[in-house]
């Protein structure tokens, strides 16, 4: 059974940092691309970042470029997202999702079968 478990969210002041983790199990983590997606209150899902299976290629949304860093440790079956210089508009539930192949793509969200439960990031003074 595929499981994705996010952690690391919390309440942080603007300008602060957090490190999100996504522990994966039930599949061969190292052969699949992974992504982070977020949903702010009252808004739709938004792609945040993605990484291919070996970590050699990454994607960032313009809104987070230069502030967030995606990485993965295939030996630990874990995906990470380092969030720096956080802004109030980064407040959202953050989800990790498993891609269907080694390279990331941007299919409609309903075509992704495996999601974590999410971890809440709240940026507020």
XYZ file of N, CA, C and O in Angstrom:
500
model
N 0.843 -1.189 0.000
C 0.000 0.000 0.000
C 0.886 1.248 0.000
O 1.743 1.410 0.844
N 0.620 2.115 -0.957
C 1.379 3.367 -1.035
C 0.962 4.280 0.114
O -0.228 4.484 0.361
N 1.962 4.794 0.818
C 1.696 5.763 1.874
C 2.664 6.932 1.748
O 3.852 6.739 1.503
N 2.120 8.122 1.917
C 2.901 9.350 1.938
C 2.516 10.106 3.197
O 1.339 10.413 3.391
N 3.495 10.385 4.031
C 3.212 11.031 5.309
C 4.054 12.294 5.427
O 5.277 12.219 5.567
N 3.363 13.442 5.374
C 4.053 14.722 5.485
C 4.216 15.129 6.949
O 3.402 14.753 7.801
N 5.251 15.904 7.209
C 5.480 16.458 8.536
C 6.309 17.716 8.403
O 6.842 18.008 7.319
N 6.412 18.456 9.501
C 7.283 19.615 9.519
C 6.590 20.958 9.427
O 7.235 22.005 9.545
N 5.297 20.953 9.206
C 4.579 22.218 9.144
C 4.473 22.870 10.514
O 4.857 22.291 11.530
N 3.944 24.085 10.511
C 3.771 24.783 11.780
C 3.484 26.244 11.569
O 3.235 26.690 10.450
N 3.527 26.968 12.675
C 3.302 28.414 12.662
C 4.666 29.104 12.704
O 5.492 28.791 13.572
N 4.873 30.014 11.782
C 6.150 30.704 11.688
C 5.895 32.162 11.327
O 4.902 32.477 10.658
N 6.773 33.033 11.766
C 6.643 34.444 11.433
C 7.133 34.710 10.023
O 7.952 33.951 9.488
N 6.648 35.773 9.414
C 7.176 36.147 8.086
C 8.691 36.273 8.127
O 9.258 36.803 9.086
N 9.315 35.743 7.084
C 10.772 35.720 7.026
C 11.387 34.483 7.614
O 12.599 34.260 7.453
N 10.590 33.680 8.279
C 11.097 32.473 8.915
C 11.254 31.320 7.944
O 11.042 31.454 6.738
N 11.636 30.180 8.496
C 11.917 28.992 7.698
C 11.251 27.761 8.304
O 11.021 27.692 9.516
N 10.978 26.812 7.444
C 10.494 25.501 7.850
C 11.077 24.473 6.889
O 11.407 24.797 5.744
N 11.152 23.235 7.357
C 11.548 22.135 6.478
C 10.464 21.072 6.534
O 10.220 20.492 7.592
N 9.822 20.860 5.395
C 8.799 19.829 5.298
C 9.437 18.516 4.859
O 10.378 18.498 4.066
N 8.892 17.431 5.374
C 9.333 16.095 4.976
C 8.131 15.288 4.518
O 7.010 15.510 4.982
N 8.394 14.348 3.641
C 7.356 13.421 3.174
C 7.976 12.031 3.171
O 8.843 11.736 2.338
N 7.554 11.215 4.098
C 8.065 9.847 4.194
C 7.212 8.934 3.326
O 5.983 8.887 3.490
N 7.857 8.251 2.416
C 7.155 7.404 1.449
C 7.365 5.930 1.752
O 8.448 5.528 2.210
N 6.349 5.130 1.501
C 6.456 3.686 1.664
C 5.465 2.999 0.739
O 4.536 3.626 0.225
N 5.693 1.711 0.510
C 4.769 0.927 -0.297
C 5.053 0.942 -1.785
O 4.297 0.348 -2.561
N 6.120 1.604 -2.195
C 6.519 1.602 -3.597
C 8.016 1.896 -3.668
O 8.632 2.298 -2.685
N 8.585 1.685 -4.848
C 10.011 1.934 -5.033
C 10.226 3.422 -5.257
O 10.142 3.935 -6.376
N 10.493 4.112 -4.161
C 10.549 5.577 -4.152
C 11.522 6.116 -5.197
O 11.241 7.121 -5.858
N 12.652 5.454 -5.357
C 13.737 5.991 -6.178
C 13.440 6.018 -7.667
O 14.216 6.610 -8.431
N 12.341 5.418 -8.116
C 12.070 5.401 -9.561
C 10.939 6.337 -9.961
O 10.550 6.370 -11.133
N 10.432 7.094 -8.999
C 9.314 7.992 -9.306
C 9.641 9.448 -8.972
O 10.256 9.731 -7.942
N 9.213 10.338 -9.852
C 9.259 11.756 -9.532
C 8.257 12.052 -8.416
O 7.292 11.298 -8.207
N 8.516 13.139 -7.722
C 7.639 13.552 -6.628
C 7.405 15.058 -6.726
O 8.232 15.793 -7.284
N 6.309 15.491 -6.141
C 5.973 16.908 -6.195
C 5.395 17.380 -4.864
O 4.890 16.571 -4.076
N 5.478 18.679 -4.672
C 4.771 19.346 -3.576
C 3.690 20.235 -4.189
O 3.939 20.976 -5.153
N 2.545 20.187 -3.596
C 1.379 20.958 -4.019
C 0.828 21.625 -2.762
O 0.944 21.070 -1.667
N 0.230 22.782 -2.904
C -0.360 23.433 -1.728
C -1.748 23.963 -2.049
O -2.100 24.182 -3.207
N -2.507 24.146 -0.976
C -3.834 24.724 -1.098
C -4.030 25.729 0.014
O -4.076 25.356 1.198
N -4.142 26.970 -0.375
C -4.378 28.039 0.584
C -5.860 28.091 0.926
O -6.705 27.622 0.142
N -6.213 28.673 2.055
C -7.619 28.747 2.451
C -8.471 29.416 1.381
O -8.149 30.517 0.910
N -9.515 28.740 0.953
C -10.441 29.304 -0.008
C -9.942 29.327 -1.438
O -10.589 29.911 -2.314
N -8.801 28.686 -1.693
C -8.231 28.704 -3.037
C -8.030 27.280 -3.555
O -8.170 26.309 -2.819
N -7.692 27.183 -4.818
C -7.468 25.887 -5.431
C -6.065 25.357 -5.190
O -5.223 26.018 -4.578
N -5.829 24.164 -5.690
C -4.517 23.548 -5.569
C -3.509 24.259 -6.464
O -3.840 24.701 -7.568
N -2.283 24.331 -6.002
C -1.227 25.027 -6.727
C 0.045 24.178 -6.717
O 0.476 23.718 -5.658
N 0.638 23.991 -7.881
C 1.951 23.321 -7.933
C 2.971 24.213 -7.237
O 3.030 25.410 -7.488
N 3.779 23.624 -6.407
C 4.823 24.368 -5.723
C 6.187 23.987 -6.271
O 6.973 24.843 -6.667
N 6.469 22.703 -6.300
C 7.795 22.245 -6.693
C 7.722 20.782 -7.088
O 6.812 20.052 -6.663
N 8.680 20.353 -7.904
C 8.737 18.957 -8.325
C 10.187 18.546 -8.517
O 11.057 19.393 -8.758
N 10.415 17.250 -8.444
C 11.766 16.722 -8.594
C 11.690 15.365 -9.284
O 10.789 14.568 -8.994
N 12.621 15.113 -10.192
C 12.565 13.832 -10.884
C 13.148 12.726 -9.995
O 13.568 12.979 -8.871
N 13.160 11.524 -10.503
C 13.454 10.371 -9.658
C 14.851 10.385 -9.054
O 15.026 9.969 -7.908
N 15.838 10.887 -9.800
C 17.205 10.877 -9.253
C 17.627 12.212 -8.688
O 18.776 12.385 -8.283
N 16.709 13.164 -8.671
C 17.003 14.470 -8.097
C 17.750 15.403 -9.015
O 18.107 16.509 -8.619
N 17.961 14.983 -10.248
C 18.761 15.791 -11.157
C 18.014 16.922 -11.839
O 18.623 17.800 -12.460
N 16.722 16.915 -11.739
C 15.912 17.951 -12.365
C 14.826 18.410 -11.398
O 14.170 17.584 -10.765
N 14.670 19.721 -11.303
C 13.677 20.267 -10.383
C 12.869 21.363 -11.059
O 13.291 21.956 -12.065
N 11.718 21.613 -10.467
C 10.817 22.676 -10.936
C 10.361 23.476 -9.728
O 10.120 22.901 -8.646
N 10.220 24.782 -9.927
C 9.653 25.645 -8.893
C 8.646 26.594 -9.519
O 8.888 27.163 -10.591
N 7.552 26.799 -8.840
C 6.620 27.831 -9.240
C 7.301 29.190 -9.076
O 8.151 29.366 -8.198
N 6.919 30.127 -9.915
C 7.521 31.452 -9.843
C 7.362 32.071 -8.454
O 8.235 32.797 -7.983
N 6.248 31.763 -7.810
C 5.950 32.367 -6.512
C 6.900 31.910 -5.403
O 6.987 32.563 -4.360
N 7.614 30.798 -5.609
C 8.500 30.281 -4.566
C 9.950 30.196 -5.015
O 10.832 29.876 -4.203
N 10.202 30.483 -6.266
C 11.556 30.356 -6.805
C 12.529 31.240 -6.022
O 12.240 32.405 -5.740
N 13.663 30.667 -5.670
C 14.655 31.399 -4.904
C 14.445 31.354 -3.400
O 15.320 31.780 -2.627
N 13.287 30.860 -2.967
C 12.986 30.789 -1.530
C 12.832 29.347 -1.051
O 13.162 29.026 0.099
N 12.302 28.495 -1.889
C 12.063 27.092 -1.526
C 13.067 26.205 -2.254
O 13.485 26.500 -3.377
N 13.425 25.096 -1.618
C 14.325 24.121 -2.224
C 13.777 22.719 -2.013
O 13.532 22.311 -0.866
N 13.578 22.019 -3.114
C 13.115 20.639 -3.042
C 14.322 19.707 -3.112
O 15.312 19.989 -3.798
N 14.248 18.617 -2.386
C 15.306 17.608 -2.442
C 14.713 16.258 -2.063
O 13.570 16.187 -1.590
N 15.495 15.238 -2.262
C 15.032 13.898 -1.903
C 16.227 13.061 -1.465
O 17.350 13.269 -1.939
N 15.962 12.118 -0.587
C 16.960 11.149 -0.159
C 16.392 9.779 -0.499
O 15.537 9.257 0.232
N 16.835 9.224 -1.606
C 16.275 7.949 -2.053
C 16.649 6.791 -1.128
O 15.936 5.795 -1.071
N 17.733 6.932 -0.402
C 18.106 5.895 0.563
C 17.158 5.870 1.757
O 16.964 4.835 2.385
N 16.577 7.028 2.060
C 15.650 7.138 3.195
C 14.193 7.198 2.757
O 13.301 7.375 3.593
N 13.942 7.101 1.456
C 12.571 7.168 0.933
C 11.844 8.429 1.420
O 10.676 8.366 1.830
N 12.534 9.540 1.352
C 11.986 10.776 1.900
C 12.179 11.937 0.938
O 13.248 12.107 0.356
N 11.136 12.720 0.818
C 11.114 13.947 0.032
C 11.124 15.122 1.000
O 10.500 15.056 2.064
N 11.816 16.184 0.619
C 11.911 17.362 1.478
C 11.517 18.620 0.714
O 11.608 18.685 -0.514
N 11.110 19.626 1.467
C 10.926 20.967 0.928
C 11.392 21.947 1.993
O 10.800 22.030 3.060
N 12.476 22.635 1.681
C 12.989 23.680 2.566
C 12.321 24.988 2.186
O 12.411 25.424 1.034
N 11.663 25.600 3.158
C 10.940 26.847 2.936
C 11.672 27.965 3.681
O 11.745 27.952 4.911
N 12.210 28.890 2.934
C 12.898 30.035 3.524
C 12.189 31.329 3.141
O 11.393 31.355 2.200
N 12.493 32.374 3.877
C 11.911 33.701 3.602
C 10.408 33.620 3.422
O 9.841 34.153 2.462
N 9.766 32.969 4.343
C 8.331 32.714 4.212
C 7.524 34.002 4.254
O 7.861 34.960 4.967
N 6.459 33.993 3.470
C 5.550 35.127 3.369
C 4.170 34.682 3.833
O 3.841 33.489 3.811
N 3.348 35.657 4.192
C 1.991 35.308 4.632
C 1.237 34.561 3.537
O 0.424 33.678 3.829
N 1.530 34.872 2.296
C 0.834 34.195 1.188
C 1.280 32.746 0.980
O 0.723 32.036 0.147
N 2.293 32.306 1.724
C 2.685 30.893 1.684
C 1.827 30.040 2.614
O 1.951 28.808 2.618
N 0.967 30.676 3.391
C 0.079 29.932 4.276
C -0.814 29.007 3.466
O -1.531 29.455 2.561
N -0.744 27.721 3.775
C -1.489 26.718 3.013
C -1.284 25.349 3.638
O -0.405 25.161 4.475
N -2.096 24.416 3.184
C -1.837 23.006 3.462
C -0.928 22.509 2.348
O -1.231 22.711 1.172
N 0.152 21.865 2.722
C 1.130 21.369 1.763
C 1.023 19.849 1.667
O 1.033 19.152 2.684
N 0.946 19.369 0.431
C 0.814 17.941 0.168
C 1.970 17.459 -0.697
O 2.395 18.174 -1.618
N 2.433 16.254 -0.441
C 3.349 15.614 -1.387
C 2.546 14.610 -2.210
O 1.580 14.001 -1.710
N 2.906 14.503 -3.471
C 2.221 13.573 -4.360
C 3.236 12.798 -5.182
O 4.323 13.291 -5.486
N 2.858 11.593 -5.489
C 3.712 10.694 -6.262
C 3.351 10.809 -7.736
O 2.194 10.693 -8.113
N 4.367 11.038 -8.557
C 4.145 11.080 -10.000
C 4.019 9.654 -10.543
O 4.456 8.704 -9.906
N 3.433 9.489 -11.718
C 3.298 8.153 -12.300
C 4.538 7.662 -13.006
O 4.559 6.522 -13.479
N 5.580 8.482 -13.101
C 6.788 8.079 -13.815
C 8.004 8.731 -13.189
O 7.906 9.448 -12.200
N 9.154 8.502 -13.809
C 10.417 9.019 -13.271
C 10.578 10.528 -13.473
O 11.352 11.172 -12.759
N 9.860 11.060 -14.445
C 9.953 12.487 -14.713
C 8.675 13.181 -14.244
O 7.575 12.638 -14.372
N 8.804 14.369 -13.736
C 7.618 15.069 -13.257
C 6.850 15.647 -14.435
O 7.412 15.951 -15.489
N 5.570 15.771 -14.233
C 4.707 16.384 -15.225
C 3.612 17.115 -14.475
O 3.607 17.140 -13.250
N 2.713 17.689 -15.187
C 1.694 18.546 -14.569
C 0.332 18.160 -15.123
O -0.337 18.950 -15.778
N -0.036 16.931 -14.804
C -1.351 16.426 -15.176
C -2.419 17.101 -14.332
O -2.099 17.713 -13.299
N -3.667 16.996 -14.732
C -4.736 17.445 -13.829
C -4.615 16.755 -12.474
O -4.287 15.565 -12.404
N -4.883 17.491 -11.416
C -4.655 16.955 -10.078
C -5.427 15.661 -9.825
O -4.960 14.796 -9.088
N -6.587 15.534 -10.424
C -7.383 14.333 -10.159
C -6.799 13.088 -10.811
O -7.309 11.984 -10.623
N -5.740 13.242 -11.581
C -5.091 12.072 -12.174
C -3.956 11.529 -11.292
O -3.351 10.524 -11.625
N -3.696 12.183 -10.193
C -2.680 11.693 -9.256
C -3.383 10.893 -8.169
O -4.249 11.398 -7.466
N -2.994 9.644 -8.059
C -3.718 8.735 -7.166
C -3.200 8.738 -5.738
O -3.895 8.273 -4.833
N -1.978 9.208 -5.551
C -1.356 9.050 -4.239
C -0.937 10.395 -3.666
O -0.061 11.074 -4.210
N -1.589 10.741 -2.577
C -1.376 11.999 -1.867
C -1.129 11.694 -0.392
O -1.684 10.738 0.155
N -0.369 12.561 0.248
C -0.291 12.479 1.693
C -1.486 13.178 2.326
O -2.361 13.707 1.632
N -1.498 13.202 3.655
C -2.612 13.832 4.377
C -2.436 15.338 4.504
O -3.366 16.054 4.849
N -1.231 15.796 4.196
C -0.960 17.224 4.240
C -0.344 17.674 5.552
O -0.527 17.031 6.599
N 0.389 18.767 5.480
C 0.940 19.404 6.679
C 0.691 20.901 6.546
O 0.926 21.493 5.496
N 0.172 21.497 7.588
C -0.247 22.901 7.552
C 0.933 23.825 7.813
O 1.662 23.653 8.809
N 1.085 24.795 6.940
C 2.061 25.865 7.129
C 1.296 27.168 7.296
O 0.485 27.534 6.436
N 1.526 27.835 8.410
C 0.877 29.109 8.683
C 1.952 30.155 8.933
O 2.786 29.995 9.830
N 1.920 31.191 8.119
C 2.893 32.274 8.242
C 2.147 33.518 8.729
O 1.303 34.059 8.018
N 2.466 33.919 9.923
C 1.731 35.019 10.537
C 2.573 35.655 11.626
O 3.327 34.966 12.323
N 2.399 36.958 11.765
C 3.086 37.656 12.849
C 2.199 37.748 14.084
O 2.625 38.272 15.120
